[in-house]
Amino acid sequence: MPLPISLLRLIAALLLLLTGTAALAQTPSVAALALQLRSAETELRTVDGLLDNQVDADSQKVLRGRAVAAQQAASDVVDQLRQQQTLLDARITGLGPVTPGVAEPAEMGTQRKALAQQHALIDATIKRGGLANVEAEQLIDEIDRSRAQKFNEKVSAKVASPLTPAFWRALVQALPRDLRRTELFLTQGLRQIRAQWRGLLPWPLLLGAILALVLLIPVRVRARQFGQRLLVEGAPGHRVRRSGNALWRVLIGTLAPLLAAVALVQGLRWSGLLPERWSGVLDAFVMASGFCAYTAAVSGALLMRNGASWRVAPIDDETAAALRPLSWVLAGLAFASILVGAFNTAIGASQPALIATQALNALLHLLLIGVFLVVLGRLRARRAETEEIQNAKTSAGIGIGALLAWVLVGSALIALLLGYVVLSLFIAQFIAWVTIVGTTLYLLMAAVDDVATSVFVRQSRIGVTLTRALGVRPSMVDQFGVLLSAVLRVALVLVALSLLVNPFGGGAGFGTVFGRLGVLAQGVEFGGVSISPAGILRGIVVLFVGLALVRGFMGWLEKRYLPITDLDGSGRNSVSLVARYVGIAIAFIWALASLGIGVERVALLLSALSVGIGFGLQAITQNFVSGLILLAERPIKIGDLIRVGTDEGDVKRISVRSTEIELPDHSTLIVPNSELITKSVLNKTLSNPLGRIQIKFSVPLDSDAHAVRAMVLEAFAGEDAVLTDPAPTAFIDAITAGRIEFNCFGHVVHPRAAYSARSAVLMTLLKRFRDEGIDIGTVPQRLELVGATVAPTLPND
């Protein structure tokens, strides 16, 4: 007897209830999630209330972190509730709809009602979480805008120019008070030292100083030597040893001075010789020591003045010796900048004193950058006449970078003289920071490339293991190493870009400084797209950046990745061409997107131009499509020997519009691609690269055919260009007019070698036949005279 439908639904509901209970047991209850959401909402309201007051930049950073944490908590709650909602929907679906006119069991109705109430509660909580997420997003945007605004106001603030008397008058007026504050700060420190000394030797300070000296000199030197010895003995290959040594020098050169500063400062604190007011200066001393040490270490690892064989960058000894002292000056200037800033904060220096300090700091940075550019320019000019051709692109890049740096230095100097001191300091420090980050990025990218392409290579242990144990092709191991290197280097570039703006108020403030350039000209709006000089300039910059990225990618693809693949030259050319045109198309689309022109507008424009393309550019379009077919199907490849009409030559280049063929007279025949697709083309090397020699001749009927055939095969065997596999053959083609006609064949490695090999074989046969007295002349002709008694026979010589 079949079970009633209502009973089946009840059983299904019970099963779903059991499985759902097991699943829900692994997740928090709705009440617990609602409590977490309420806590996040309370946190957001607290942050919102604190923003009503005047908060400084540090407080804004803390509040932003709290808002982000609350937003993350709300998002987690919503995700978990949606999972439970999905489970409830499945359970409700399992119960099925209420059948009209059919009474269902009370248990099922109770279950249906409970599930509906729980579903409504979860849905309401999800909506609350969505509102909390939106509120958190608004608070984060508000904080970012406020920070950006304050940063812009700080950078764009104008004070009296250092060239005007007002600047120096304000400094002189504030000087007595600043001197008293400095004296009070130092007096408090001396008083604390006298109070804590008490005639006893400050052992903590002495131990800290001794530990600092040990870390700075013997430990640093021995650690550097130990790293070099370890790399020489265990690192695979010179490249890995070289880059590993550079990173090890940076690590040791940074940690040793930093730990030494920490030991010295901690010894001062443990001895109690300095007051609490000096704590900020001591912390700044540690930070300045670490940053100064890192600057000196990373520049030293790049230049490697005393170890040319360990140098990562292609820098000559003269350049390294000339630039190394400037790197020490940069490190010392960074140390002084951090320490002086902390000292001004500790004593509460006046505004004129702060401005004067910033102006001096900016001027020193600009002078250092100017000296660096002058030294670099002189070195480049000295080697300009002897520079190798392959370094021309690198030299051009250095020249463009130097020109841009000069423009920035000039702008910063003008801003300083006009009274925009903070802006000038910002530009100067930004150039220095770009130099440090760029140097670090170069070393890390070199190390990543060296390790990836040395470990994942067919000759390495890992490569041999992969090829033998897993059956991976050797070329795949090489490709994986190159791809891994590319991915890691791209990740390093992204991290470096984020670090460029980190010390200057974050990405929002830095981006807004350049974003203000967009309001220089409002422009006009046409078809929903705002067109302005600033927008056009932005589009041009984006286009050049995109094309530069495409060029860099193509250089990596053609020089690094494709050569280690199993593709032949034609295949690499096809991949390279397609990648180049796709990259250029993406760059143009990116530039149009920066102008507010979306892909749909581009498609509309192309559809409007389709009629013109169909008529006026029909031939170009046909050749373009034919070029894509050639690159995809590859009936003709680079290096093939083809015949087009009466012309025969080697394929040298295939583009999307035409194909270049080098003829035997070394001229170039440019054939439109449509000709190669729509007409007959003879490809002599498409399926088989071998060339064939064919020799046809005839001998008198009374000649020894076996001996003639043996002579032919011996002539083929005596020619080095003729292959033994497939073996040469000689056939009797026919017996006509009293002569035996031979048809002989031989093969060479390529059709281009057939002509010379055929000539050599013929020269050998002619000599053999002459020596053996074999006649290979033409068939004799008979001339009959009508009406004559005797018909003489005239031999044809």
PDB file of N, CA and C in Angstrom, residues 92-132:
ATOM      1  N   ILE A  92      12.763  24.297   3.521  1.00  0.00           N
ATOM      2  CA  ILE A  92      11.403  24.734   3.169  1.00  0.00           C
ATOM      3  C   ILE A  92      10.987  24.135   1.832  1.00  0.00           C
ATOM      4  N   THR A  93      11.913  24.078   0.890  1.00  0.00           N
ATOM      5  CA  THR A  93      11.606  23.454  -0.405  1.00  0.00           C
ATOM      6  C   THR A  93      11.302  21.982  -0.231  1.00  0.00           C
ATOM      7  N   GLY A  94      12.003  21.332   0.680  1.00  0.00           N
ATOM      8  CA  GLY A  94      11.728  19.917   0.931  1.00  0.00           C
ATOM      9  C   GLY A  94      10.346  19.669   1.498  1.00  0.00           C
ATOM     10  N   LEU A  95       9.846  20.614   2.287  1.00  0.00           N
ATOM     11  CA  LEU A  95       8.487  20.463   2.802  1.00  0.00           C
ATOM     12  C   LEU A  95       7.440  20.584   1.702  1.00  0.00           C
ATOM     13  N   GLY A  96       7.773  21.348   0.666  1.00  0.00           N
ATOM     14  CA  GLY A  96       6.845  21.498  -0.438  1.00  0.00           C
ATOM     15  C   GLY A  96       5.750  22.504  -0.125  1.00  0.00           C
ATOM     16  N   PRO A  97       5.011  22.932  -1.145  1.00  0.00           N
ATOM     17  CA  PRO A  97       3.931  23.894  -0.916  1.00  0.00           C
ATOM     18  C   PRO A  97       2.733  23.238  -0.238  1.00  0.00           C
ATOM     19  N   VAL A  98       1.886  24.051   0.354  1.00  0.00           N
ATOM     20  CA  VAL A  98       0.664  23.560   1.003  1.00  0.00           C
ATOM     21  C   VAL A  98      -0.338  23.195  -0.075  1.00  0.00           C
ATOM     22  N   THR A  99      -0.799  21.943  -0.009  1.00  0.00           N
ATOM     23  CA  THR A  99      -1.769  21.468  -0.997  1.00  0.00           C
ATOM     24  C   THR A  99      -3.168  21.919  -0.603  1.00  0.00           C
ATOM     25  N   PRO A 100      -3.850  22.676  -1.460  1.00  0.00           N
ATOM     26  CA  PRO A 100      -5.209  23.128  -1.109  1.00  0.00           C
ATOM     27  C   PRO A 100      -6.155  21.946  -0.934  1.00  0.00           C
ATOM     28  N   GLY A 101      -6.941  22.021   0.136  1.00  0.00           N
ATOM     29  CA  GLY A 101      -7.943  20.985   0.391  1.00  0.00           C
ATOM     30  C   GLY A 101      -7.402  19.751   1.064  1.00  0.00           C
ATOM     31  N   VAL A 102      -6.081  19.694   1.320  1.00  0.00           N
ATOM     32  CA  VAL A 102      -5.477  18.526   1.964  1.00  0.00           C
ATOM     33  C   VAL A 102      -4.925  18.951   3.313  1.00  0.00           C
ATOM     34  N   ALA A 103      -5.387  18.327   4.353  1.00  0.00           N
ATOM     35  CA  ALA A 103      -4.933  18.655   5.707  1.00  0.00           C
ATOM     36  C   ALA A 103      -3.588  17.989   5.959  1.00  0.00           C
ATOM     37  N   GLU A 104      -2.622  18.759   6.351  1.00  0.00           N
ATOM     38  CA  GLU A 104      -1.306  18.208   6.647  1.00  0.00           C
ATOM     39  C   GLU A 104      -1.166  17.993   8.145  1.00  0.00           C
ATOM     40  N   PRO A 105      -0.266  17.158   8.545  1.00  0.00           N
ATOM     41  CA  PRO A 105      -0.101  16.877   9.985  1.00  0.00           C
ATOM     42  C   PRO A 105       0.282  18.139  10.762  1.00  0.00           C
ATOM     43  N   ALA A 106      -0.063  18.144  12.034  1.00  0.00           N
ATOM     44  CA  ALA A 106       0.216  19.305  12.884  1.00  0.00           C
ATOM     45  C   ALA A 106       1.717  19.526  13.034  1.00  0.00           C
ATOM     46  N   GLU A 107       2.485  18.419  13.094  1.00  0.00           N
ATOM     47  CA  GLU A 107       3.920  18.567  13.241  1.00  0.00           C
ATOM     48  C   GLU A 107       4.524  19.298  12.047  1.00  0.00           C
ATOM     49  N   MET A 108       4.010  18.942  10.841  1.00  0.00           N
ATOM     50  CA  MET A 108       4.540  19.599   9.660  1.00  0.00           C
ATOM     51  C   MET A 108       4.168  21.078   9.648  1.00  0.00           C
ATOM     52  N   GLY A 109       2.972  21.427  10.056  1.00  0.00           N
ATOM     53  CA  GLY A 109       2.585  22.837  10.101  1.00  0.00           C
ATOM     54  C   GLY A 109       3.417  23.613  11.102  1.00  0.00           C
ATOM     55  N   THR A 110       3.656  22.972  12.247  1.00  0.00           N
ATOM     56  CA  THR A 110       4.499  23.637  13.242  1.00  0.00           C
ATOM     57  C   THR A 110       5.919  23.852  12.718  1.00  0.00           C
ATOM     58  N   GLN A 111       6.425  22.805  12.042  1.00  0.00           N
ATOM     59  CA  GLN A 111       7.767  22.922  11.482  1.00  0.00           C
ATOM     60  C   GLN A 111       7.822  24.010  10.403  1.00  0.00           C
ATOM     61  N   ARG A 112       6.794  24.073   9.540  1.00  0.00           N
ATOM     62  CA  ARG A 112       6.745  25.072   8.490  1.00  0.00           C
ATOM     63  C   ARG A 112       6.712  26.482   9.086  1.00  0.00           C
ATOM     64  N   LYS A 113       5.954  26.681  10.138  1.00  0.00           N
ATOM     65  CA  LYS A 113       5.843  27.991  10.777  1.00  0.00           C
ATOM     66  C   LYS A 113       7.159  28.389  11.435  1.00  0.00           C
ATOM     67  N   ALA A 114       7.819  27.423  12.102  1.00  0.00           N
ATOM     68  CA  ALA A 114       9.102  27.725  12.754  1.00  0.00           C
ATOM     69  C   ALA A 114      10.169  28.087  11.731  1.00  0.00           C
ATOM     70  N   LEU A 115      10.175  27.335  10.612  1.00  0.00           N
ATOM     71  CA  LEU A 115      11.161  27.639   9.579  1.00  0.00           C
ATOM     72  C   LEU A 115      10.905  29.010   8.965  1.00  0.00           C
ATOM     73  N   ALA A 116       9.626  29.365   8.771  1.00  0.00           N
ATOM     74  CA  ALA A 116       9.320  30.687   8.212  1.00  0.00           C
ATOM     75  C   ALA A 116       9.748  31.799   9.153  1.00  0.00           C
ATOM     76  N   GLN A 117       9.512  31.610  10.461  1.00  0.00           N
ATOM     77  CA  GLN A 117       9.934  32.633  11.425  1.00  0.00           C
ATOM     78  C   GLN A 117      11.460  32.770  11.462  1.00  0.00           C
ATOM     79  N   GLN A 118      12.138  31.612  11.432  1.00  0.00           N
ATOM     80  CA  GLN A 118      13.605  31.665  11.442  1.00  0.00           C
ATOM     81  C   GLN A 118      14.141  32.303  10.164  1.00  0.00           C
ATOM     82  N   HIS A 119      13.495  32.006   9.036  1.00  0.00           N
ATOM     83  CA  HIS A 119      13.901  32.601   7.763  1.00  0.00           C
ATOM     84  C   HIS A 119      13.725  34.111   7.788  1.00  0.00           C
ATOM     85  N   ALA A 120      12.596  34.572   8.341  1.00  0.00           N
ATOM     86  CA  ALA A 120      12.354  36.015   8.431  1.00  0.00           C
ATOM     87  C   ALA A 120      13.374  36.689   9.344  1.00  0.00           C
ATOM     88  N   LEU A 121      13.720  36.017  10.463  1.00  0.00           N
ATOM     89  CA  LEU A 121      14.720  36.587  11.374  1.00  0.00           C
ATOM     90  C   LEU A 121      16.088  36.687  10.705  1.00  0.00           C
ATOM     91  N   ILE A 122      16.482  35.636   9.979  1.00  0.00           N
ATOM     92  CA  ILE A 122      17.775  35.662   9.298  1.00  0.00           C
ATOM     93  C   ILE A 122      17.773  36.728   8.208  1.00  0.00           C
ATOM     94  N   ASP A 123      16.674  36.832   7.475  1.00  0.00           N
ATOM     95  CA  ASP A 123      16.603  37.827   6.410  1.00  0.00           C
ATOM     96  C   ASP A 123      16.715  39.245   6.976  1.00  0.00           C
ATOM     97  N   ALA A 124      16.045  39.498   8.102  1.00  0.00           N
ATOM     98  CA  ALA A 124      16.133  40.823   8.722  1.00  0.00           C
ATOM     99  C   ALA A 124      17.550  41.107   9.210  1.00  0.00           C
ATOM    100  N   THR A 125      18.212  40.096   9.770  1.00  0.00           N
ATOM    101  CA  THR A 125      19.584  40.291  10.255  1.00  0.00           C
ATOM    102  C   THR A 125      20.542  40.521   9.099  1.00  0.00           C
ATOM    103  N   ILE A 126      20.319  39.833   7.982  1.00  0.00           N
ATOM    104  CA  ILE A 126      21.160  40.053   6.806  1.00  0.00           C
ATOM    105  C   ILE A 126      21.012  41.487   6.304  1.00  0.00           C
ATOM    106  N   LYS A 127      19.789  41.994   6.288  1.00  0.00           N
ATOM    107  CA  LYS A 127      19.576  43.377   5.862  1.00  0.00           C
ATOM    108  C   LYS A 127      20.277  44.357   6.804  1.00  0.00           C
ATOM    109  N   ARG A 128      20.220  44.065   8.118  1.00  0.00           N
ATOM    110  CA  ARG A 128      20.950  44.914   9.069  1.00  0.00           C
ATOM    111  C   ARG A 128      22.450  44.882   8.799  1.00  0.00           C
ATOM    112  N   GLY A 129      22.962  43.681   8.490  1.00  0.00           N
ATOM    113  CA  GLY A 129      24.384  43.581   8.175  1.00  0.00           C
ATOM    114  C   GLY A 129      24.742  44.345   6.917  1.00  0.00           C
ATOM    115  N   GLY A 130      23.861  44.309   5.909  1.00  0.00           N
ATOM    116  CA  GLY A 130      24.116  45.093   4.707  1.00  0.00           C
ATOM    117  C   GLY A 130      24.146  46.586   4.983  1.00  0.00           C
ATOM    118  N   LEU A 131      23.224  47.051   5.825  1.00  0.00           N
ATOM    119  CA  LEU A 131      23.233  48.466   6.195  1.00  0.00           C
ATOM    120  C   LEU A 131      24.499  48.835   6.968  1.00  0.00           C
ATOM    121  N   ALA A 132      24.931  47.934   7.872  1.00  0.00           N
ATOM    122  CA  ALA A 132      26.167  48.197   8.617  1.00  0.00           C
ATOM    123  C   ALA A 132      27.375  48.244   7.680  1.00  0.00           C
TER     124      ALA A 132
END
